[in-house]
Amino acid sequence: MLDLQFVCDNRTEVESNCANRGITVDLNRILALRDQRNQLIAATDQLRHDQKDLSAQIPKEKDPQHKQALIAKGKELREQIAANEEKLRDAETGLKEEMMRLPNMTHPDAPVATDETGSVTLRHWGEAPKFSFKPLDHVAIAEKLDLIDFEAGTRVAGHGFYYLKNEAVLLEQALVNFALQKLRKKGFTLYSTPDLAKDEVLEGIGFAPRGPETQIYSIQNSDLSLVATAEITLGGALKDQILDADKLPMKFAGLSHCFRTEAGAHGRATRGIYRVHQFTKVEMFGFTGPDVAESDKLHQEIVAIEEEIFQELKIHYRVIDTASDDLGGPAYRKFDLEAWMPGRGDAGEYGEVTSASNCTDYQARRLGIRCRTPEKKGTQFVHTLNGTAISIARAIIAVLENYQQEDGSVVVPEVLRPWVGEERIG
RNA sequence: GGAGAGAUGGCUGAGUGGCCGAAAGCGCCGGAUUGCUAAUCCGGUGUACGGGGUUUACUCGUACCGAGGGUUCGAAUCCCUCUCUCUCCGCCA
């Protein structure tokens, strides 16, 4: 969520930002609701002030008749206050709903979609492997090597679920361990997080848990939902906290399952385990001081770690600077890694394997995560960032397809061998 | 799951219906003083929202004593629900 004062002071910028992001908003409604809210606050505060005065008089009043009159007046005030409070609640609910629809502002260097460039490829690393044979896609490889059981997944949980099997299970653990070890060395605090979270936490991060187009599985008769990413639980971990500025930046890494409904996504591009309802992921999450220079720096650091992971896996990738109309609501800027997947499409395609966003203070404001700086009065909202360390399903696709051999076997990337325990699958 | 105790400001901790945004101590900040690595004294020291203001300084109002509801003219204080912590019992990977 943006700061209301900022929105009112910078109407033009907010409006053009929304246009760049392909979102229509009615700022007049926000301004009207704000005025209405402020009037109600002023009126109600005045009533409460009167009430205080009055109830201070009552114990001093000796005349019983006057006293009764004062008490009657007090009752009246109480009712007026209650009525005002209800109106105020309505106004604030409406205002919050409108404010929630506003996306974050956008980094000045992020590509603007309307100038027809769209997202920009910043750089490539490595090269696509050359095969002396027609490379298979991960579904075919997994079938040959008995690594994934889609049919059991469908029988047990429905379409979009799967069982990892045999070496794929070891591969999953290896990727998790590889990422966790690396992040620990980089100064991240490791967490294994809950797979469920309260709706208010999901909303604070920027998800809409219960709408008609939700990507979220929610638990009936409760305020809990299955998390779509550990971003939710890592950011939520410090909800309503005031952090010491000298402890920032704080870097968390979280292991969780991720659950997504993926409503209406089918077809070849999402074959196999590319788009599934459940997967395992190691996520990075950062909290920095309220300064874009600081959060930008950590953003670069997070992307560098993502690149390092794929470089050590020796998998060709490119880095994308996401265009304004493709940014999620909370993101100020977003970089994606797209790894080369030789079995994807007709002759191989890039597929998204990581995503790193700087959300500035957008999430922190909703979650109430602030910090205190010694030289400044009061508190400021921190900046939050998130990035994928390793998303297992997608990473497994990249490994299987890039490391497949002519004889049908798959070589295990060197950095994963300590945990897989084998040099070759099949 | 059952029984009991508790939750107050950065920390410790008083406060059982009005004069309590809240004693006292500690910590922290500013100042004074003493030359001896410190002591003493004085003053200050929460957050949020709203109003005023040369939109900085400041100032006024309101709210906040785990969370939410209720009783009352008036609630940190009484009642209800919930959460969390501690102790004991039961159960359990």
Coordinates of C-alpha atoms (C1' of nucleotides) in Angstrom, one line a residue:
Chain A
M1 CA 0.0 0.0 0.0
L2 CA 1.1 3.5 -0.7
D3 CA 1.2 6.3 1.8
L4 CA -2.1 8.2 1.7
Q5 CA -0.4 11.6 2.1
F6 CA 1.9 10.8 -0.7
V7 CA -0.9 9.9 -3.0
C8 CA -2.7 13.1 -2.3
D9 CA 0.4 15.2 -2.7
N10 CA 1.5 13.5 -5.9
R11 CA -1.7 12.9 -7.9
T12 CA -0.2 13.2 -11.3
E13 CA 2.7 10.9 -10.7
V14 CA 0.4 8.3 -9.1
E15 CA -2.0 8.5 -12.0
S16 CA 0.7 8.1 -14.7
N17 CA 2.3 5.3 -12.7
C18 CA -1.0 3.4 -12.7
A19 CA -1.4 4.0 -16.4
N20 CA 2.1 2.6 -17.0
R21 CA 1.1 -0.4 -15.0
G22 CA -2.1 -0.9 -16.9
I23 CA -4.4 -0.2 -13.9
T24 CA -7.3 2.2 -13.9
V25 CA -7.9 4.1 -10.7
D26 CA -10.2 6.8 -9.5
L27 CA -8.1 9.1 -7.3
N28 CA -11.1 11.5 -6.8
R29 CA -12.9 8.8 -4.9
I30 CA -9.8 8.3 -2.7
L31 CA -9.6 12.0 -2.0
A32 CA -13.3 12.3 -1.2
L33 CA -13.1 9.3 1.1
R34 CA -10.1 10.8 2.8
D35 CA -11.9 14.1 3.4
Q36 CA -14.9 12.3 4.8
R37 CA -12.8 10.3 7.1
N38 CA -10.9 13.3 8.4
Q39 CA -14.1 15.2 9.1
L40 CA -15.4 12.2 11.0
I41 CA -12.2 11.9 13.0
A42 CA -12.3 15.6 13.9
A43 CA -16.0 15.5 14.9
T44 CA -15.6 12.3 16.9
D45 CA -12.5 13.6 18.7
Q46 CA -14.5 16.7 19.7
L47 CA -17.3 14.6 21.0
R48 CA -15.0 12.5 23.1
H49 CA -13.4 15.7 24.4
D50 CA -16.8 16.9 25.5
Q51 CA -17.5 13.5 27.1
K52 CA -14.3 13.7 29.1
D53 CA -15.2 17.2 30.4
L54 CA -18.6 16.1 31.3
S55 CA -17.6 13.0 33.2
A56 CA -15.1 15.0 35.1
Q57 CA -17.9 17.3 36.3
I58 CA -20.2 14.5 37.4
P59 CA -18.5 13.4 40.6
K60 CA -18.2 17.1 41.7
E61 CA -21.9 17.8 41.2
K62 CA -23.8 17.9 44.5
D63 CA -27.3 18.7 43.3
P64 CA -28.9 15.4 42.5
Q65 CA -31.1 16.8 39.8
H66 CA -28.3 18.5 38.0
K67 CA -26.3 15.3 38.3
Q68 CA -29.0 13.3 36.6
A69 CA -29.2 15.8 33.8
L70 CA -25.4 15.5 33.3
I71 CA -25.6 11.7 33.2
A72 CA -28.4 11.9 30.7
K73 CA -26.3 14.2 28.6
G74 CA -23.4 11.8 28.9
K75 CA -25.6 8.9 27.6
E76 CA -26.5 11.1 24.6
L77 CA -22.8 11.7 23.9
R78 CA -22.0 8.0 24.1
E79 CA -24.7 7.3 21.5
Q80 CA -23.4 10.0 19.2
I81 CA -19.9 8.7 19.5
A82 CA -21.0 5.2 18.7
A83 CA -22.9 6.4 15.6
N84 CA -19.9 8.4 14.4
E85 CA -17.5 5.5 15.0
E86 CA -19.6 3.3 12.8
K87 CA -19.6 5.8 10.0
L88 CA -15.8 6.2 10.4
R89 CA -15.3 2.4 10.1
D90 CA -17.3 2.4 6.8
A91 CA -15.2 5.3 5.5
E92 CA -12.0 3.7 6.4
T93 CA -13.0 0.4 5.0
G94 CA -13.8 2.0 1.7
L95 CA -10.6 4.0 1.7
K96 CA -8.5 1.0 2.4
E97 CA -10.2 -0.9 -0.4
E98 CA -9.3 1.8 -2.9
M99 CA -5.8 2.2 -1.5
M100 CA -5.2 -1.5 -1.9
R101 CA -5.9 -1.3 -5.6
L102 CA -3.1 1.2 -6.1
P103 CA 0.2 -0.5 -7.1
N104 CA 3.6 0.5 -5.8
M105 CA 5.5 3.3 -7.6
T106 CA 8.0 2.2 -10.2
H107 CA 11.8 2.4 -10.3
P108 CA 12.8 5.1 -12.7
D109 CA 15.1 2.7 -14.5
A110 CA 12.5 0.0 -15.0
P111 CA 11.3 -0.3 -18.6
V112 CA 8.0 1.3 -19.2
A113 CA 5.8 -1.0 -21.2
T114 CA 4.0 1.7 -23.2
D115 CA 7.2 2.7 -25.0
E116 CA 6.9 -0.6 -26.8
T117 CA 10.1 -2.0 -25.5
G118 CA 8.4 -4.2 -22.9
S119 CA 10.6 -6.2 -20.6
V120 CA 14.4 -5.9 -21.2
T121 CA 17.0 -8.6 -21.3
L122 CA 19.9 -7.2 -19.3
R123 CA 22.5 -10.0 -19.8
H124 CA 23.0 -13.6 -20.6
W125 CA 25.3 -16.1 -18.9
G126 CA 26.7 -19.3 -20.4
E127 CA 25.5 -21.0 -23.5
A128 CA 22.7 -23.3 -24.4
P129 CA 24.1 -26.9 -24.5
K130 CA 24.6 -28.5 -28.0
F131 CA 23.1 -31.9 -28.4
S132 CA 24.0 -34.5 -31.0
F133 CA 20.4 -35.8 -30.7
K134 CA 17.0 -34.3 -30.4
P135 CA 16.7 -33.3 -26.7
L136 CA 13.7 -34.6 -24.8
D137 CA 11.5 -32.5 -22.5
H138 CA 11.5 -33.2 -18.8
V139 CA 8.3 -35.1 -19.0
A140 CA 9.8 -37.7 -21.3
I141 CA 13.1 -37.8 -19.4
A142 CA 11.3 -38.3 -16.1
E143 CA 9.2 -41.1 -17.6
K144 CA 12.2 -43.0 -19.0
L145 CA 14.0 -42.7 -15.7
D146 CA 10.9 -43.2 -13.5
L147 CA 11.4 -39.8 -11.7
I148 CA 7.9 -38.3 -11.6
D149 CA 4.5 -40.0 -11.1
F150 CA 1.9 -37.8 -12.6
E151 CA -0.8 -40.4 -12.6
A152 CA -0.6 -41.0 -8.9
G153 CA -0.6 -37.3 -8.3
T154 CA -3.8 -37.0 -10.3
R155 CA -5.4 -40.0 -8.5
V156 CA -4.7 -38.7 -5.1
A157 CA -5.0 -34.9 -5.4
G158 CA -6.1 -34.2 -8.9
H159 CA -4.6 -32.6 -12.0
G160 CA -1.6 -30.4 -11.3
F161 CA -0.2 -32.7 -8.5
Y162 CA 2.6 -35.1 -8.9
Y163 CA 4.9 -37.4 -6.9
L164 CA 8.7 -36.9 -7.2
K165 CA 10.2 -40.4 -7.2
N166 CA 13.6 -42.0 -6.8
E167 CA 16.5 -39.7 -7.7
A168 CA 14.1 -36.8 -8.2
V169 CA 13.5 -36.9 -4.5
L170 CA 17.3 -36.8 -3.9
L171 CA 17.6 -34.0 -6.4
E172 CA 15.0 -32.0 -4.6
Q173 CA 16.8 -32.4 -1.3
A174 CA 20.1 -31.6 -3.0
L175 CA 18.8 -28.4 -4.5
V176 CA 17.3 -27.4 -1.1
N177 CA 20.6 -28.1 0.7
F178 CA 22.7 -26.4 -1.9
A179 CA 20.6 -23.3 -1.6
L180 CA 20.4 -23.3 2.2
Q181 CA 24.2 -23.8 2.6
K182 CA 25.0 -21.0 0.2
L183 CA 22.5 -18.6 1.9
R184 CA 23.8 -19.4 5.3
K185 CA 27.3 -18.5 4.2
K186 CA 25.9 -15.3 2.7
G187 CA 24.6 -14.2 6.1
F188 CA 21.0 -15.2 5.7
T189 CA 19.1 -16.5 8.8
L190 CA 17.6 -19.8 7.8
Y191 CA 13.9 -20.7 8.5
S192 CA 11.6 -23.5 7.8
T193 CA 8.3 -21.7 7.8
P194 CA 4.6 -22.6 8.2
D195 CA 2.8 -23.7 5.1
L196 CA -0.3 -21.8 6.3
A197 CA -0.7 -18.2 7.2
K198 CA -3.5 -15.9 8.3
D199 CA -5.3 -14.0 5.5
E200 CA -4.2 -10.7 6.9
V201 CA -0.6 -11.7 6.4
L202 CA -1.3 -12.7 2.8
E203 CA -3.0 -9.4 2.3
G204 CA -0.1 -7.5 3.8
I205 CA 2.3 -9.1 1.4
G206 CA -0.1 -8.3 -1.5
F207 CA -2.1 -11.4 -2.1
A208 CA -5.9 -11.5 -2.3
P209 CA -6.7 -14.8 -0.6
R210 CA -10.5 -15.1 -1.1
G211 CA -11.4 -13.2 -4.3
P212 CA -13.0 -14.8 -7.3
E213 CA -9.7 -14.8 -9.3
T214 CA -7.5 -15.8 -6.3
Q215 CA -4.4 -17.9 -6.8
I216 CA -4.6 -19.0 -3.1
Y217 CA -6.1 -22.1 -1.5
S218 CA -8.0 -21.0 1.6
I219 CA -9.1 -23.2 4.5
Q220 CA -12.8 -23.3 5.1
N221 CA -14.2 -22.0 8.4
S222 CA -10.9 -20.3 9.3
D223 CA -8.9 -17.3 8.5
L224 CA -6.0 -19.4 7.2
S225 CA -4.7 -20.0 3.7
L226 CA -2.0 -22.2 2.2
V227 CA 1.0 -20.1 1.4
A228 CA 1.9 -19.4 -2.3
T229 CA 5.5 -18.7 -1.3
A230 CA 7.6 -18.3 1.9
E231 CA 7.7 -14.6 1.0
I232 CA 4.4 -14.5 2.9
T233 CA 5.7 -16.2 6.1
L234 CA 9.1 -14.5 6.1
G235 CA 7.7 -11.0 5.7
G236 CA 4.9 -11.8 8.0
A237 CA 7.3 -13.0 10.7
L238 CA 8.1 -9.4 11.6
K239 CA 4.5 -8.1 11.3
D240 CA 3.9 -5.1 13.6
Q241 CA 7.5 -5.0 14.8
I242 CA 9.8 -2.1 15.2
L243 CA 13.3 -3.0 14.2
D244 CA 16.6 -1.5 15.3
A245 CA 18.0 0.5 12.4
D246 CA 21.5 -0.7 13.2
K247 CA 20.4 -4.4 12.8
L248 CA 19.4 -3.7 9.2
P249 CA 19.6 -5.0 6.6
M250 CA 18.2 -8.3 7.8
K251 CA 18.3 -11.3 5.5
F252 CA 16.1 -14.3 5.9
A253 CA 15.9 -17.5 3.9
G254 CA 12.8 -19.7 4.2
L255 CA 12.1 -23.2 3.1
S256 CA 8.4 -23.9 2.5
H257 CA 5.9 -25.7 0.3
C258 CA 4.1 -23.4 -2.1
F259 CA 0.5 -23.9 -3.1
R260 CA -1.2 -22.2 -6.1
T261 CA -4.5 -22.8 -7.7
E262 CA -3.2 -21.7 -11.1
A263 CA -6.8 -21.2 -12.3
G264 CA -7.1 -21.7 -16.0
A265 CA -3.5 -22.4 -17.1
H266 CA -3.0 -25.4 -19.4
G267 CA -1.2 -26.3 -22.6
R268 CA 2.2 -27.2 -23.9
A269 CA 4.0 -24.3 -22.2
T270 CA 2.9 -25.6 -18.9
R271 CA 3.4 -29.3 -19.5
G272 CA 4.8 -31.5 -16.7
I273 CA 5.9 -29.8 -13.5
Y274 CA 6.4 -26.3 -15.0
R275 CA 3.1 -25.0 -13.5
V276 CA 1.8 -27.1 -10.7
H277 CA -0.4 -26.7 -7.6
Q278 CA 2.3 -27.5 -5.1
F279 CA 6.1 -27.3 -5.1
T280 CA 9.0 -26.7 -2.7
K281 CA 10.9 -23.5 -2.7
V282 CA 13.8 -21.8 -0.9
E283 CA 13.0 -18.1 -0.8
M284 CA 15.1 -15.1 0.2
F285 CA 13.6 -12.1 2.0
G286 CA 15.3 -8.9 3.0
F287 CA 14.4 -6.0 5.3
T288 CA 16.4 -2.7 4.8
G289 CA 16.3 0.8 6.0
P290 CA 13.8 3.2 4.4
D291 CA 16.1 4.3 1.6
V292 CA 15.9 3.2 -2.0
A293 CA 19.7 3.3 -2.3
E294 CA 19.8 0.6 0.5
S295 CA 17.0 -1.6 -0.9
D296 CA 18.4 -1.3 -4.4
K297 CA 21.7 -2.5 -3.2
L298 CA 20.2 -5.6 -1.5
H299 CA 18.1 -6.1 -4.6
Q300 CA 21.3 -6.4 -6.7
E301 CA 22.8 -8.7 -4.1
I302 CA 19.8 -11.0 -4.2
V303 CA 19.9 -11.2 -8.0
A304 CA 23.7 -11.9 -7.8
I305 CA 23.0 -14.8 -5.5
E306 CA 20.4 -16.2 -7.9
E307 CA 22.9 -15.9 -10.7
E308 CA 25.6 -17.6 -8.6
I309 CA 23.3 -20.5 -8.0
F310 CA 22.6 -21.1 -11.6
Q311 CA 26.2 -20.5 -12.6
E312 CA 27.3 -23.1 -10.2
L313 CA 24.7 -25.4 -11.6
K314 CA 26.2 -24.5 -14.9
I315 CA 22.9 -23.7 -16.5
H316 CA 22.5 -21.0 -19.2
Y317 CA 20.2 -18.2 -18.3
R318 CA 19.3 -14.6 -19.0
V319 CA 18.3 -11.8 -16.7
I320 CA 15.1 -9.8 -17.4
D321 CA 14.2 -6.4 -16.2
T322 CA 10.5 -6.6 -15.9
A323 CA 8.4 -3.9 -17.7
S324 CA 6.0 -1.7 -15.7
D325 CA 2.8 -3.4 -16.9
D326 CA 4.1 -6.8 -15.8
L327 CA 5.1 -5.9 -12.3
G328 CA 3.0 -7.2 -9.5
G329 CA 1.2 -4.6 -7.3
P330 CA 3.9 -4.5 -4.5
A331 CA 7.0 -4.5 -6.7
Y332 CA 8.9 -1.3 -7.4
R333 CA 11.3 -3.2 -9.6
K334 CA 11.6 -6.9 -10.5
F335 CA 14.4 -9.0 -12.1
D336 CA 13.7 -12.5 -13.3
L337 CA 16.2 -15.2 -14.2
E338 CA 15.0 -17.3 -17.1
A339 CA 16.9 -20.5 -17.5
W340 CA 17.4 -22.3 -20.8
M341 CA 15.2 -25.3 -21.1
P342 CA 16.2 -27.4 -24.2
G343 CA 13.0 -29.5 -24.1
R344 CA 10.6 -26.6 -23.9
G345 CA 8.8 -25.6 -27.1
D346 CA 10.0 -26.8 -30.5
A347 CA 13.7 -26.0 -30.1
G348 CA 14.2 -25.0 -26.5
E349 CA 13.0 -21.9 -24.7
Y350 CA 13.8 -19.8 -21.7
G351 CA 11.6 -20.5 -18.7
E352 CA 11.3 -18.4 -15.6
V353 CA 13.2 -19.9 -12.7
T354 CA 13.6 -17.0 -10.2
S355 CA 12.1 -13.7 -9.5
A356 CA 13.5 -10.9 -7.3
S357 CA 11.5 -7.9 -6.3
N358 CA 12.2 -4.7 -4.4
C359 CA 8.9 -3.8 -2.8
T360 CA 10.2 -0.7 -1.0
D361 CA 7.8 0.2 1.8
Y362 CA 4.7 -1.1 0.1
Q363 CA 4.5 -4.4 2.1
A364 CA 5.9 -2.9 5.2
R365 CA 3.2 -0.3 5.5
R366 CA 0.5 -3.0 5.3
L367 CA 2.3 -5.2 7.7
G368 CA 3.4 -2.5 10.1
I369 CA 7.1 -3.3 10.0
R370 CA 9.0 -0.2 11.0
C371 CA 12.4 0.8 12.2
R372 CA 13.7 3.5 14.5
T373 CA 16.7 5.6 13.4
P374 CA 18.6 7.4 16.2
E375 CA 18.9 10.7 14.4
K376 CA 15.3 10.8 13.2
K377 CA 12.2 11.2 15.3
G378 CA 9.5 8.6 15.3
T379 CA 9.6 5.5 13.1
Q380 CA 9.8 4.8 9.4
F381 CA 8.5 1.8 7.4
V382 CA 11.3 -0.5 6.3
H383 CA 11.8 -1.7 2.7
T384 CA 11.2 -5.3 1.9
L385 CA 12.6 -7.5 -0.8
N386 CA 12.1 -11.0 -2.0
G387 CA 13.8 -13.3 -4.4
T388 CA 13.8 -17.0 -5.3
A389 CA 16.9 -18.9 -4.3
I390 CA 15.7 -22.1 -5.8
S391 CA 12.2 -23.2 -6.9
I392 CA 12.4 -26.9 -7.0
A393 CA 10.1 -27.9 -9.8
R394 CA 11.4 -25.4 -12.3
A395 CA 15.0 -26.1 -11.2
I396 CA 14.5 -29.9 -11.8
I397 CA 13.2 -29.2 -15.3
A398 CA 16.3 -27.1 -16.0
V399 CA 18.6 -29.8 -14.6
L400 CA 17.0 -32.7 -16.4
E401 CA 16.7 -31.0 -19.7
N402 CA 20.2 -29.5 -19.8
Y403 CA 22.0 -32.5 -18.4
Q404 CA 20.4 -35.2 -20.5
Q405 CA 22.7 -37.5 -22.4
E406 CA 22.3 -39.4 -25.6
D407 CA 21.9 -42.7 -23.8
G408 CA 18.9 -41.4 -21.9
S409 CA 20.7 -40.9 -18.7
V410 CA 21.1 -37.5 -16.8
V411 CA 24.4 -36.3 -15.4
V412 CA 24.0 -34.9 -11.9
P413 CA 25.4 -31.3 -11.7
E414 CA 28.7 -31.5 -9.8
V415 CA 27.6 -29.2 -6.9
L416 CA 24.6 -31.4 -6.2
R417 CA 26.5 -34.7 -6.1
P418 CA 27.3 -34.6 -2.4
W419 CA 23.6 -34.8 -1.6
V420 CA 22.4 -37.0 -4.5
G421 CA 25.2 -39.4 -3.9
E422 CA 25.5 -40.3 -7.6
E423 CA 27.1 -38.9 -10.6
R424 CA 24.5 -40.0 -13.0
I425 CA 20.8 -40.9 -13.0
G426 CA 19.9 -43.9 -15.2
Chain B
rG1 C1' -7.2 -31.9 26.3
rG2 C1' -7.8 -30.5 32.0
rA3 C1' -6.4 -27.2 36.4
rG4 C1' -4.1 -22.8 38.1
rA5 C1' -1.1 -18.1 37.6
rG6 C1' 0.0 -14.1 34.6
rA7 C1' 0.4 -10.2 30.3
rU8 C1' 1.2 -2.3 32.2
rG9 C1' 6.0 2.4 28.5
rG10 C1' 13.1 0.4 25.9
rC11 C1' 13.5 -2.8 30.6
rU12 C1' 12.0 -3.9 35.9
rG13 C1' 7.6 -2.8 38.3
rA14 C1' 3.2 0.0 41.2
rG15 C1' -1.7 0.9 40.3
rU16 C1' -9.3 -2.8 41.9
rG17 C1' -14.1 2.7 38.7
rG18 C1' -13.1 9.5 38.0
rC19 C1' -7.7 13.9 39.9
rC20 C1' -3.8 7.8 35.5
rG21 C1' -0.6 8.4 29.4
rA22 C1' 0.0 6.0 33.9
rA23 C1' 4.2 6.2 40.5
rA24 C1' 9.2 4.5 41.3
rG25 C1' 13.7 2.5 39.7
rC26 C1' 16.9 1.2 35.6
rG27 C1' 18.4 2.6 30.7
rC28 C1' 18.9 6.5 27.1
rC29 C1' 19.4 11.9 25.6
rG30 C1' 20.7 17.1 26.9
rG31 C1' 22.9 20.3 30.5
rA32 C1' 25.6 21.6 35.1
rU33 C1' 29.6 20.4 38.2
rU34 C1' 34.0 17.9 39.9
rG35 C1' 40.5 16.9 36.7
rC36 C1' 41.2 11.2 37.6
rU37 C1' 38.4 6.3 33.3
rA38 C1' 33.4 7.5 37.3
rA39 C1' 30.2 9.9 40.8
rU40 C1' 26.6 13.7 41.8
rC41 C1' 22.7 17.2 40.6
rC42 C1' 19.0 19.3 37.1
rG43 C1' 15.9 18.7 32.9
rG44 C1' 14.0 15.6 29.0
rU45 C1' 12.8 10.8 27.2
rG46 C1' 6.4 6.2 23.6
rU47 C1' 3.4 5.4 19.2
rA48 C1' -0.6 6.4 15.9
rC49 C1' -4.3 9.5 13.8
rG50 C1' -6.5 14.3 13.2
rG51 C1' -6.3 19.9 13.6
rG52 C1' -3.3 24.6 13.8
rG53 C1' 1.4 26.4 12.1
rU54 C1' 6.8 30.1 8.2
rU55 C1' 4.3 22.1 6.7
rU56 C1' 11.3 22.8 9.9
rA57 C1' 11.1 23.8 15.1
rC58 C1' 6.5 23.6 17.6
rU59 C1' 1.5 23.3 19.4
rC60 C1' -3.5 21.5 20.4
rG61 C1' -7.0 17.3 20.4
rU62 C1' -8.0 12.1 20.4
rA63 C1' -6.8 7.0 20.9
rC64 C1' -3.6 3.2 22.8
rC65 C1' -2.0 -0.5 29.9
rG66 C1' -1.8 -8.5 25.3
rA67 C1' -6.2 -8.5 21.2
rG68 C1' -11.5 -7.9 20.4
rG69 C1' -16.3 -7.1 22.4
rG70 C1' -19.5 -5.5 26.7
rU71 C1' -21.2 -2.8 31.3
rU72 C1' -20.9 2.6 32.8
rC73 C1' -21.9 9.5 32.5
rG74 C1' -16.7 7.7 33.1
rA75 C1' -12.6 1.5 32.5
rA76 C1' -5.4 -0.1 33.0
rU77 C1' -9.1 -1.2 37.0
rC78 C1' -15.7 -4.8 36.4
rC79 C1' -17.8 -8.7 32.8
rC80 C1' -17.3 -12.0 28.3
rU81 C1' -14.4 -14.2 24.2
rC82 C1' -9.7 -14.9 22.1
rU83 C1' -4.2 -15.0 21.9
rC84 C1' 0.3 -15.7 24.3
rU85 C1' 3.7 -17.0 28.6
rC86 C1' 4.7 -19.9 33.1
rU87 C1' 3.5 -24.2 36.5
rC88 C1' 1.0 -29.0 37.3
rC89 C1' -1.8 -33.4 35.1
rG90 C1' -3.2 -36.2 30.7
rC91 C1' -2.2 -37.5 25.6
rC92 C1' 1.1 -37.8 21.5
rA93 C1' 4.9 -38.0 16.0

